[in-house]
Coordinates of C-alpha atoms and ligand atoms in Angstrom, one line a residue:
M1 CA 135.3 107.4 60.8
P2 CA 134.2 107.6 64.5
A3 CA 130.4 107.7 64.9
E4 CA 130.5 111.2 66.6
K5 CA 132.1 112.8 63.6
S6 CA 129.9 111.2 60.9
G7 CA 126.8 113.2 62.0
A8 CA 124.8 109.9 61.9
A9 CA 125.5 108.7 65.4
K10 CA 122.8 106.5 67.0
P11 CA 120.6 108.6 69.3
I12 CA 120.9 108.1 73.1
R13 CA 117.4 107.1 74.2
V14 CA 116.4 108.3 77.6
A15 CA 113.6 107.0 80.0
L16 CA 112.5 109.7 82.5
L17 CA 111.0 108.4 85.7
G18 CA 108.9 111.1 87.4
C19 CA 107.6 114.4 86.1
G20 CA 107.3 116.7 89.1
T21 CA 109.3 119.8 90.1
V22 CA 112.6 118.4 88.8
G23 CA 111.3 116.1 86.0
T24 CA 109.4 118.9 84.3
E25 CA 112.6 121.1 84.2
V26 CA 114.6 118.1 82.8
V27 CA 112.2 117.8 79.9
R28 CA 112.3 121.6 79.3
L29 CA 116.1 121.7 79.3
L30 CA 116.4 118.5 77.1
T31 CA 114.0 120.1 74.6
D32 CA 115.4 123.6 74.6
Q33 CA 119.0 122.6 74.3
A34 CA 118.6 119.5 72.1
G35 CA 120.8 120.9 69.3
E36 CA 123.6 121.9 71.6
L37 CA 123.5 118.7 73.6
T38 CA 123.9 116.7 70.4
Q39 CA 127.1 118.7 69.6
R40 CA 128.4 118.2 73.1
I41 CA 127.7 114.5 73.3
G42 CA 128.4 113.5 69.7
A43 CA 124.9 111.9 69.3
P44 CA 121.3 113.2 69.7
V45 CA 119.6 112.6 73.1
E46 CA 115.9 111.6 72.7
L47 CA 113.2 111.0 75.3
A48 CA 111.9 107.4 74.9
G49 CA 109.2 107.8 77.5
I50 CA 108.2 109.5 80.7
A51 CA 106.9 107.4 83.6
V52 CA 104.2 109.2 85.6
R53 CA 101.7 108.1 88.2
R54 CA 98.7 109.8 86.6
L55 CA 98.4 110.3 82.8
N56 CA 95.7 113.0 82.9
K57 CA 97.5 115.5 85.1
E58 CA 98.1 118.9 83.4
R59 CA 101.8 119.0 82.4
D60 CA 103.8 121.0 79.9
V61 CA 105.5 117.9 78.3
P62 CA 104.8 115.8 75.2
K63 CA 101.7 113.7 76.1
E64 CA 102.6 110.9 73.7
L65 CA 105.6 110.0 75.8
L66 CA 103.7 109.5 79.0
T67 CA 103.3 106.1 80.5
T68 CA 102.4 104.5 83.8
D69 CA 104.5 101.5 83.0
A70 CA 107.8 102.5 84.6
A71 CA 108.8 98.8 85.1
G72 CA 108.4 98.1 81.4
L73 CA 110.1 101.4 80.4
V74 CA 113.3 100.8 82.4
T75 CA 114.1 97.5 80.7
S76 CA 112.9 98.4 77.2
D77 CA 115.4 97.6 74.5
D78 CA 114.6 101.1 73.2
V79 CA 116.2 102.8 76.3
D80 CA 119.9 103.5 76.9
V81 CA 119.8 105.7 80.0
V82 CA 117.3 106.0 82.8
V83 CA 116.9 109.3 84.6
E84 CA 115.1 109.0 87.9
V85 CA 113.5 112.0 89.6
I86 CA 110.7 110.4 91.6
G87 CA 112.4 109.9 95.0
G88 CA 111.9 107.4 97.8
I89 CA 113.2 103.9 98.2
E90 CA 110.6 101.6 96.6
P91 CA 109.6 101.1 93.8
T92 CA 112.5 103.2 92.5
R93 CA 115.2 100.9 94.0
T94 CA 113.8 97.9 92.1
W95 CA 113.4 99.9 88.8
L96 CA 117.0 101.3 89.0
L97 CA 118.4 97.8 89.8
D98 CA 116.5 96.4 86.9
A99 CA 117.8 99.2 84.6
L100 CA 121.4 98.8 85.7
R101 CA 121.3 95.0 85.4
S102 CA 120.1 95.3 81.9
G103 CA 123.0 97.6 81.0
K104 CA 121.2 101.0 81.1
S105 CA 123.2 103.8 82.7
V106 CA 121.3 105.6 85.5
V107 CA 121.2 109.3 86.5
T108 CA 119.3 109.9 89.7
A109 CA 118.6 112.8 92.1
N110 CA 117.5 110.4 94.8
K111 CA 119.7 110.9 97.9
A112 CA 117.4 108.8 100.2
L113 CA 118.0 105.8 97.9
L114 CA 121.7 106.4 97.5
A115 CA 122.3 106.9 101.2
E116 CA 120.7 103.4 101.9
H117 CA 121.4 101.3 98.8
A118 CA 124.5 102.7 97.1
A119 CA 126.3 99.3 97.5
D120 CA 123.5 97.3 95.7
L121 CA 123.2 99.9 92.9
F122 CA 127.0 100.1 92.3
E123 CA 127.1 96.3 92.3
A124 CA 124.4 96.1 89.7
A125 CA 126.2 98.8 87.6
D126 CA 129.4 96.8 87.8
A127 CA 127.8 93.6 86.7
S128 CA 126.7 95.1 83.4
G129 CA 129.3 97.9 82.9
A130 CA 126.7 100.7 83.3
D131 CA 127.2 104.1 84.8
L132 CA 125.6 105.5 88.0
Y133 CA 125.7 109.3 88.4
F134 CA 123.9 111.3 91.1
E135 CA 125.3 114.9 91.2
A136 CA 121.8 116.3 91.8
A137 CA 121.4 114.2 94.9
V138 CA 123.6 116.5 97.0
A139 CA 123.6 120.3 97.0
G140 CA 121.4 120.6 93.9
A141 CA 123.0 122.5 91.1
I142 CA 126.4 122.8 92.8
P143 CA 129.1 120.6 91.1
L144 CA 130.3 118.8 94.3
L145 CA 130.1 115.0 93.8
R146 CA 132.1 115.1 90.5
P147 CA 134.9 117.1 92.2
L148 CA 134.9 114.6 95.1
R149 CA 134.7 111.5 92.8
E150 CA 137.1 112.7 90.1
S151 CA 139.0 116.0 90.6
L152 CA 140.1 115.2 94.2
A153 CA 140.6 111.5 93.6
G154 CA 144.4 112.0 93.9
D155 CA 144.2 113.9 97.2
R156 CA 143.3 112.9 100.8
I157 CA 140.2 114.6 102.0
T158 CA 140.0 115.2 105.7
R159 CA 136.8 117.1 106.3
V160 CA 133.6 118.1 104.4
M161 CA 131.3 120.6 106.2
G162 CA 128.5 122.8 105.1
I163 CA 124.8 123.6 104.5
V164 CA 123.2 121.0 102.3
N165 CA 119.5 121.4 102.8
G166 CA 117.8 124.4 101.1
T167 CA 114.5 124.1 102.9
T168 CA 115.9 124.4 106.4
N169 CA 118.3 127.1 105.4
F170 CA 115.4 129.0 103.9
I171 CA 113.5 128.7 107.2
L172 CA 116.4 129.5 109.5
S173 CA 117.4 132.5 107.3
A174 CA 113.9 133.9 107.6
M175 CA 113.7 133.3 111.3
D176 CA 117.0 135.1 111.7
A177 CA 116.2 138.0 109.4
T178 CA 112.6 138.8 110.2
G179 CA 111.6 136.6 113.1
A180 CA 109.2 134.9 110.7
G181 CA 107.4 131.8 112.0
Y182 CA 108.4 128.3 111.2
G183 CA 105.2 127.0 109.7
E184 CA 104.6 129.9 107.2
T185 CA 108.2 129.7 106.0
L186 CA 108.0 126.0 105.4
E187 CA 104.8 126.4 103.3
E188 CA 106.7 128.9 101.2
A189 CA 109.6 126.6 100.8
S190 CA 107.2 123.8 99.6
R191 CA 105.5 126.2 97.2
L192 CA 108.9 127.2 95.7
G193 CA 109.7 123.5 95.0
Y194 CA 112.5 123.2 97.6
A195 CA 111.0 120.9 100.1
E196 CA 110.7 117.1 99.8
A197 CA 107.3 115.5 99.0
D198 CA 107.2 114.9 102.8
P199 CA 108.8 118.0 104.2
T200 CA 109.5 116.3 107.6
A201 CA 112.5 114.8 105.6
D202 CA 113.9 118.3 105.5
V203 CA 113.0 119.7 108.9
D204 CA 113.9 116.6 110.8
G205 CA 117.3 116.4 109.1
F206 CA 116.8 113.1 107.2
D207 CA 117.5 114.8 103.9
A208 CA 120.7 116.4 105.1
A209 CA 121.7 113.1 106.8
S210 CA 121.3 111.2 103.5
K211 CA 123.5 113.9 101.8
A212 CA 126.1 113.7 104.6
A213 CA 126.2 109.9 104.1
I214 CA 126.8 110.3 100.4
L215 CA 129.5 113.0 101.0
A216 CA 131.3 111.0 103.6
S217 CA 131.3 107.8 101.4
L218 CA 132.8 109.6 98.4
A219 CA 135.2 111.8 100.4
F220 CA 136.7 109.0 102.6
H221 CA 136.4 106.0 100.1
T222 CA 134.2 104.1 102.5
R223 CA 130.5 103.1 103.0
V224 CA 128.5 105.4 105.2
T225 CA 124.7 105.0 105.2
A226 CA 122.0 107.3 106.5
A227 CA 121.7 105.2 109.7
D228 CA 125.4 105.9 110.5
V229 CA 124.8 109.6 110.6
H230 CA 124.0 111.4 113.9
R231 CA 120.9 113.4 113.0
E232 CA 119.1 116.4 114.6
G233 CA 116.7 118.6 112.7
I234 CA 115.6 122.2 113.2
A235 CA 112.2 121.5 114.8
Q236 CA 113.6 122.2 118.2
V237 CA 115.3 125.5 117.2
S238 CA 113.3 128.2 118.9
A239 CA 113.0 132.0 118.7
A240 CA 115.0 132.0 122.0
D241 CA 117.9 130.1 120.3
I242 CA 118.0 132.5 117.4
A243 CA 117.9 135.5 119.8
A244 CA 120.7 133.9 122.0
A245 CA 122.8 133.4 118.9
K246 CA 122.3 137.0 117.8
G247 CA 123.3 138.2 121.3
L248 CA 126.6 136.4 120.8
G249 CA 127.2 137.8 117.3
R250 CA 126.2 134.4 115.9
T251 CA 123.6 132.8 113.7
V252 CA 122.0 129.3 113.6
K253 CA 122.6 127.0 110.6
L254 CA 121.8 123.3 110.0
L255 CA 125.2 121.8 109.3
A256 CA 126.4 118.5 107.9
I257 CA 129.9 117.7 109.1
C258 CA 131.9 114.7 107.9
E259 CA 135.3 114.2 109.4
R260 CA 138.2 111.8 109.4
V261 CA 139.2 111.0 113.0
V262 CA 142.5 109.5 114.0
S263 CA 142.7 108.2 117.5
D264 CA 145.4 106.0 119.0
G265 CA 146.6 105.4 115.4
T266 CA 143.2 104.1 114.3
E267 CA 141.2 105.9 111.7
S268 CA 137.5 106.3 111.7
V269 CA 134.9 108.8 110.4
A270 CA 132.4 111.0 112.3
V271 CA 129.3 112.1 110.4
R272 CA 126.7 114.4 111.9
V273 CA 123.9 116.7 111.0
H274 CA 122.7 119.2 113.6
P275 CA 121.9 122.9 114.1
A276 CA 124.8 124.9 115.3
M277 CA 125.6 128.5 116.1
I278 CA 128.3 130.0 113.9
P279 CA 129.9 133.4 114.0
R280 CA 128.3 136.0 111.8
S281 CA 131.7 136.6 110.2
H282 CA 131.9 132.9 109.1
P283 CA 131.4 132.5 105.3
L284 CA 128.5 130.0 106.0
A285 CA 126.6 132.7 107.9
S286 CA 125.9 134.7 104.7
V287 CA 124.6 131.6 102.9
N288 CA 120.9 132.4 102.9
G289 CA 117.6 131.2 101.5
A290 CA 117.7 127.9 99.5
F291 CA 121.4 128.3 98.8
N292 CA 123.9 125.7 99.9
A293 CA 127.6 125.9 100.6
V294 CA 130.1 123.2 101.4
F295 CA 133.7 123.4 102.5
V296 CA 136.1 120.6 101.6
E297 CA 139.5 120.3 103.2
A298 CA 142.2 118.1 101.6
D299 CA 145.8 117.5 102.5
A300 CA 147.3 118.8 99.3
A301 CA 144.6 121.1 98.0
G302 CA 143.9 122.8 101.3
E303 CA 140.4 124.4 101.8
M304 CA 137.8 124.8 99.0
M305 CA 134.3 126.2 99.1
F306 CA 131.5 125.2 96.8
Y307 CA 128.5 127.5 96.7
G308 CA 125.2 127.8 94.8
R309 CA 121.6 126.8 94.5
G310 CA 120.9 123.7 96.5
A311 CA 117.2 123.2 95.6
G312 CA 114.6 124.1 93.1
G313 CA 113.4 122.5 89.8
A314 CA 115.7 124.3 87.3
P315 CA 119.0 124.2 89.4
T316 CA 118.5 120.5 90.2
A317 CA 117.7 119.8 86.5
S318 CA 121.0 121.5 85.6
A319 CA 122.9 118.9 87.6
V320 CA 120.8 116.0 86.2
L321 CA 121.5 117.2 82.6
G322 CA 125.3 117.5 83.4
D323 CA 125.2 113.8 84.5
L324 CA 123.1 112.9 81.4
V325 CA 125.7 114.4 79.1
A326 CA 128.5 112.5 81.0
V327 CA 126.8 109.1 80.7
A328 CA 125.7 109.7 77.1
R329 CA 129.3 110.6 76.2
N330 CA 130.5 107.4 77.8
K331 CA 127.9 105.5 75.8
V332 CA 129.1 107.1 72.6
V333 CA 132.8 106.1 73.2
S334 CA 131.9 102.8 74.9
G335 CA 133.6 104.1 78.1
R336 CA 132.6 104.2 81.7
G337 CA 132.6 106.7 84.5
P338 CA 134.0 106.1 88.0
R339 CA 132.9 103.0 89.9
E340 CA 132.2 102.8 93.7
S341 CA 135.4 103.4 95.7
A342 CA 134.8 102.0 99.2
Y343 CA 138.1 100.2 99.8
A344 CA 138.9 102.1 103.0
A345 CA 136.1 100.4 105.0
L346 CA 136.4 102.9 107.9
P347 CA 134.4 102.4 111.1
V348 CA 131.9 105.2 112.1
Q349 CA 132.6 106.9 115.4
P350 CA 129.6 107.3 117.8
M351 CA 128.4 110.9 118.3
G352 CA 129.1 110.6 122.1
N353 CA 132.9 110.4 121.4
T354 CA 132.9 113.3 118.9
P355 CA 134.4 116.5 120.3
T356 CA 132.0 119.4 120.1
R357 CA 131.4 122.8 121.8
Y358 CA 128.2 123.9 123.4
H359 CA 126.4 127.2 124.0
I360 CA 124.1 127.0 127.1
S361 CA 121.7 129.7 128.2
L362 CA 120.2 129.3 131.7
D363 CA 117.5 131.1 133.6
V364 CA 118.8 131.1 137.2
A365 CA 118.1 132.5 140.6
D366 CA 120.4 135.5 141.0
K367 CA 121.9 134.8 144.4
P368 CA 125.4 134.3 145.6
G369 CA 126.9 130.9 144.8
V370 CA 124.9 130.1 141.7
L371 CA 127.8 130.5 139.3
S372 CA 130.0 128.3 141.5
Q373 CA 127.4 125.6 141.7
V374 CA 127.0 125.6 137.9
A375 CA 130.8 125.7 137.4
A376 CA 131.2 122.7 139.7
V377 CA 129.1 120.6 137.4
F378 CA 131.2 121.5 134.4
A379 CA 134.4 120.6 136.4
E380 CA 132.9 117.3 137.5
H381 CA 132.4 116.3 133.8
D382 CA 135.8 117.6 132.8
V383 CA 134.3 120.2 130.5
S384 CA 136.1 123.5 130.4
I385 CA 134.3 126.8 130.1
A386 CA 135.5 129.3 127.4
A387 CA 133.2 132.2 128.3
V388 CA 130.5 133.1 130.8
R389 CA 128.1 136.1 130.7
Q390 CA 125.7 136.8 133.5
E391 CA 122.9 139.3 132.9
G392 CA 120.3 140.8 135.3
R393 CA 120.2 141.4 139.0
T394 CA 116.5 140.5 139.4
E395 CA 114.9 137.2 140.1
D396 CA 115.1 136.5 136.3
A397 CA 118.9 136.5 135.9
S398 CA 120.4 134.7 132.9
L399 CA 123.7 132.9 132.6
V400 CA 125.2 132.3 129.1
I401 CA 128.0 129.8 128.9
V402 CA 130.2 128.7 125.9
T403 CA 132.4 125.7 126.5
H404 CA 135.7 124.6 125.0
A405 CA 135.6 121.3 123.0
A406 CA 134.7 118.2 125.0
S407 CA 133.1 114.9 124.1
D408 CA 129.5 115.3 123.1
A409 CA 128.6 112.7 125.8
A410 CA 130.2 114.7 128.5
L411 CA 128.5 117.9 127.3
R412 CA 125.1 116.2 127.2
S413 CA 125.6 114.8 130.8
T414 CA 126.7 118.3 132.0
V415 CA 123.5 119.9 130.6
D416 CA 121.3 117.2 132.1
K417 CA 122.8 117.6 135.6
I418 CA 122.7 121.5 135.4
G419 CA 119.0 121.3 134.5
G420 CA 118.4 119.5 137.7
L421 CA 120.1 122.0 140.0
P422 CA 117.6 123.8 142.3
V423 CA 119.2 127.2 141.4
V424 CA 118.5 126.7 137.7
R425 CA 114.9 127.6 136.8
E426 CA 115.1 126.7 133.1
V427 CA 117.6 125.6 130.5
V428 CA 116.6 128.2 127.9
S429 CA 118.8 127.2 125.0
V430 CA 121.4 124.6 124.3
M431 CA 123.1 124.5 121.0
R432 CA 126.4 123.3 119.5
V433 CA 128.9 125.9 118.4
E434 CA 131.1 125.6 115.3
G435 CA 133.7 127.9 113.8
A436 CA 136.4 130.0 115.4
E437 CA 135.4 133.1 117.4
Ligands
NAI501 N1 113.1 119.7 94.4 C1 114.4 119.9 94.7 O1 114.8 121.0 94.9 C2 115.3 118.7 94.6 C3 114.9 117.4 94.5 N2 115.8 116.4 94.5 C4 115.3 115.0 94.4 O2 114.7 114.8 93.1 C5 113.7 113.9 93.2 C6 112.4 114.5 92.7 O3 112.1 115.6 93.5 P1 110.9 116.6 93.0 O4 110.8 116.7 91.6 O5 111.1 117.8 93.9 O6 109.6 115.8 93.6 P2 108.1 115.9 93.1 O7 107.3 115.3 94.2 O8 107.8 117.3 92.6 O9 108.1 115.0 91.8 C7 108.1 113.6 91.9 C8 107.2 113.1 90.9 O10 107.2 111.6 90.9 C9 105.9 111.2 90.7 N3 105.8 109.8 91.1 C10 105.7 109.3 92.4 N4 105.5 108.0 92.4 C11 105.6 107.6 91.1 C12 105.5 106.4 90.5 N5 105.4 105.2 91.2 N6 105.6 106.3 89.1 C13 105.7 107.5 88.4 N7 105.8 108.7 89.0 C14 105.7 108.8 90.3 C15 105.0 112.1 91.5 O11 103.7 112.1 91.1 C16 105.7 113.5 91.2 O12 105.1 114.1 90.1 C17 113.6 113.4 94.7 O13 114.4 112.3 94.8 C18 114.2 114.6 95.4 O14 114.8 114.2 96.6 C19 117.1 116.6 94.6 C20 117.6 117.8 94.7 C21 116.8 119.0 94.8
LIG502 N1 114.5 119.2 99.9 C1 115.8 119.4 99.5 C2 115.9 119.5 98.0 C3 117.3 119.4 97.5 O1 118.0 118.4 97.7 C4 116.4 120.7 100.1 O2 115.6 121.5 100.6 O3 117.6 120.9 100.0
NA503 NA1 125.2 118.8 93.3

């Protein structure tokens, strides 16, 4: 009789690395749902140990499981699966490679590690036949990586675009809704467990860039690392930018955009993270707080939207537990989940070549000929103007310009040259524009 039907299946022994915001919730869910998980997996799941940095910190987890010997735990014969919720590159990379090489399946929420070292980790997993799952690493609780790796594996994905960082979305939403300050909102995001241990990873766009690299790799069957992603954070987004967006019926969001590009018959990928103005009528405009939402476009399936909680202890632990059930089920039937799929080996297009649209808000001298001087700079760079609005008949006139799509390099040079015109007092706001009017 198969082990899962006999009721005497060997327990799946789990090593947990890290017991912070996410780790504590993983322990809680594992404990609260132990009976149901056994039914779903066909074997009980048991915690073999929890690796922490300090043993004496107050935590609501079984004290007898705590250890500071993570290296010993991950290769212990008593462990079948390693769940990593520490974060960072080292020493977690070494521990996870050791675990995979010794045949233990790995579940991790660590996007920074995956975005830099996926190739090594998958290679180690292949060498021993272990599983590597990481649903929590992108868009927290939202099932997104499993759909890309499995459900859409028969289709051709052309674009993945969305909001993948809860902390910055929390900050931008508050700035837009109440005019709240940047610093106080970031503190609140950290208190709620959304921000990374070093929140500059969130605000400077590193976290979203790691997630974009993972999404592009899975969607396009290629290898994209964080270093391949054009990255801009939200530190430069000012109250003036938010006000300018509002004036145009738009709002500002930090977007991750992964696209397949075909030029002269050659295929490449473009992967970028930057703030952008989107119309308030756009579905992403109503994604607020720590929520995430991601659009996926595929040739046969068309457009899909994935929406839910992108950060926080319990939502992230939900994704970790889903992966744990998957790898435990595979262990029970001696099966394996999907391996790395990077056969396409597509080049990454530089940001300068990527077509984008800009919103530019200028403080100009209101005298005859200003508009024509500004328009001449656009023409010189082959950038076509979609809309112009001039306001004020005093010394403090403002000129708001929205362009049609042009290469990002041409738009950047246009802005630089305009900023140097004597009639332009200040370039008040420059931001990319996404989404149809
Ligand atoms: N908090 C969230 O909303 C989400 C977090 N993640 C990822 O989950 C991972 C964990 O995040 P959080 O729980 O929020 O972080 P956290 O900072 O609350 O927890 C990490 C824990 O690891 C411990 N730790 C650090 N170095 C250690 C070492 N050498 N040995 C043992 N323990 C060590 C820390 O003391 C801390 O308790 C990170 O990779 C993060 O990017 C992913 C999605 C959402
Ligand atoms: N710091 C991240 C946590 C989830 O990945 C975020 O804010 O989205
Ligand atoms: Na997810």
